[in-house]
Coordinates of C-alpha atoms in Angstrom, one line a residue:
M1 CA -7.0 -71.1 -2.2
E2 CA -10.3 -71.3 -4.0
P3 CA -11.1 -69.0 -6.9
Q4 CA -13.5 -66.1 -6.0
D5 CA -16.6 -65.3 -8.0
A6 CA -17.2 -61.8 -9.3
G7 CA -19.6 -61.0 -6.6
T8 CA -17.2 -61.7 -3.7
V9 CA -15.7 -58.8 -1.9
V10 CA -12.3 -59.3 -0.6
E11 CA -11.1 -57.0 2.2
S12 CA -7.5 -56.0 2.2
E13 CA -5.6 -54.6 5.2
A14 CA -3.9 -52.1 2.9
V15 CA -7.2 -50.7 1.7
D16 CA -8.4 -50.4 5.3
Q17 CA -5.3 -48.4 6.2
V18 CA -5.5 -45.8 3.5
M19 CA -7.6 -42.8 4.6
P20 CA -8.4 -39.3 3.3
A21 CA -6.1 -36.6 4.6
D22 CA -7.4 -33.8 6.8
P23 CA -7.2 -30.1 5.6
A24 CA -4.3 -29.4 8.0
L25 CA -2.2 -32.2 6.4
E26 CA -3.1 -31.0 2.9
E27 CA -1.8 -27.5 3.8
L28 CA 1.3 -29.0 5.3
L29 CA 2.1 -31.0 2.2
E30 CA 1.5 -27.9 0.0
S31 CA 3.8 -25.8 2.2
Q32 CA 6.5 -28.5 1.9
A33 CA 6.1 -28.6 -1.9
K34 CA 6.4 -24.8 -2.1
A35 CA 9.5 -24.8 0.2
W36 CA 11.1 -27.4 -2.1
C37 CA 10.9 -25.2 -5.1
T38 CA 14.0 -23.0 -5.5
P39 CA 12.9 -19.4 -6.0
K40 CA 14.5 -17.2 -8.6
A41 CA 17.5 -15.4 -7.1
E42 CA 19.4 -12.6 -8.6
G43 CA 21.9 -13.9 -11.1
A44 CA 20.5 -17.5 -10.9
D45 CA 20.6 -19.7 -14.0
S46 CA 17.7 -21.9 -13.0
W47 CA 14.8 -22.0 -10.5
Q48 CA 11.5 -23.7 -9.9
E49 CA 8.1 -22.1 -9.5
F50 CA 5.3 -24.0 -7.7
I51 CA 2.1 -24.4 -9.7
R52 CA -0.4 -26.5 -7.8
M53 CA -1.0 -29.7 -5.9
I54 CA -2.5 -32.6 -7.8
D55 CA -5.5 -34.6 -6.5
R56 CA -5.8 -35.3 -2.8
P57 CA -3.1 -36.7 -0.5
V58 CA -2.9 -40.4 0.2
V59 CA -2.3 -41.4 3.8
E60 CA -1.0 -44.9 4.5
L61 CA -1.3 -45.4 8.3
S62 CA 0.6 -48.7 8.4
A63 CA 3.6 -47.0 6.7
G64 CA 3.1 -43.7 8.5
L65 CA 3.4 -41.8 5.2
A66 CA 1.4 -39.2 3.4
T67 CA 2.1 -38.6 -0.3
Q68 CA 0.8 -36.1 -2.9
K69 CA 1.9 -35.1 -6.3
F70 CA 2.4 -31.5 -7.4
E71 CA 3.3 -29.5 -10.5
Y72 CA 6.0 -27.0 -10.8
S73 CA 7.8 -25.1 -13.6
E74 CA 11.5 -25.8 -14.2
C75 CA 12.8 -22.5 -15.4
D76 CA 16.0 -21.2 -16.7
T77 CA 17.0 -18.0 -18.5
V78 CA 15.7 -19.3 -21.8
L79 CA 13.0 -22.0 -21.2
K80 CA 10.2 -22.8 -18.9
S81 CA 8.8 -26.4 -18.7
V82 CA 6.2 -28.0 -16.5
D83 CA 7.2 -31.0 -14.5
R84 CA 5.8 -33.1 -11.6
A85 CA 7.2 -34.3 -8.3
T86 CA 5.8 -36.1 -5.3
V87 CA 6.2 -35.0 -1.7
I88 CA 6.5 -38.0 0.7
Y89 CA 5.9 -37.0 4.3
D90 CA 6.8 -39.2 7.2
I91 CA 4.1 -38.5 9.7
K92 CA 6.0 -39.7 12.7
S93 CA 9.3 -37.9 12.1
G94 CA 7.8 -34.9 10.4
K95 CA 10.4 -35.1 7.6
A96 CA 9.6 -34.7 3.9
T97 CA 11.4 -36.2 0.9
F98 CA 10.7 -35.6 -2.7
C99 CA 10.6 -37.9 -5.7
M100 CA 10.8 -36.3 -9.1
R101 CA 8.9 -38.2 -11.8

């Protein structure tokens, strides 16, 4: 393979398959993130409070996945700290998984 000069544009399949998410998908990801957070229950020692979604979702068509980071508060009876997690949504199956930092 020959070296490329700085002016050469190299197209990548991965770049072609990443697209912006539509508003309905953004709302779906936010609802999944909110549902993941455990609300405060009477007598509970810990809970999570949803804060906000971060940036825009990334949709990878080849993998069939949409991902987006969000912030939440990890709370207990004494402390409250902000943390981040990522919702990973499988577009085909409709299942969401979560990855904490």
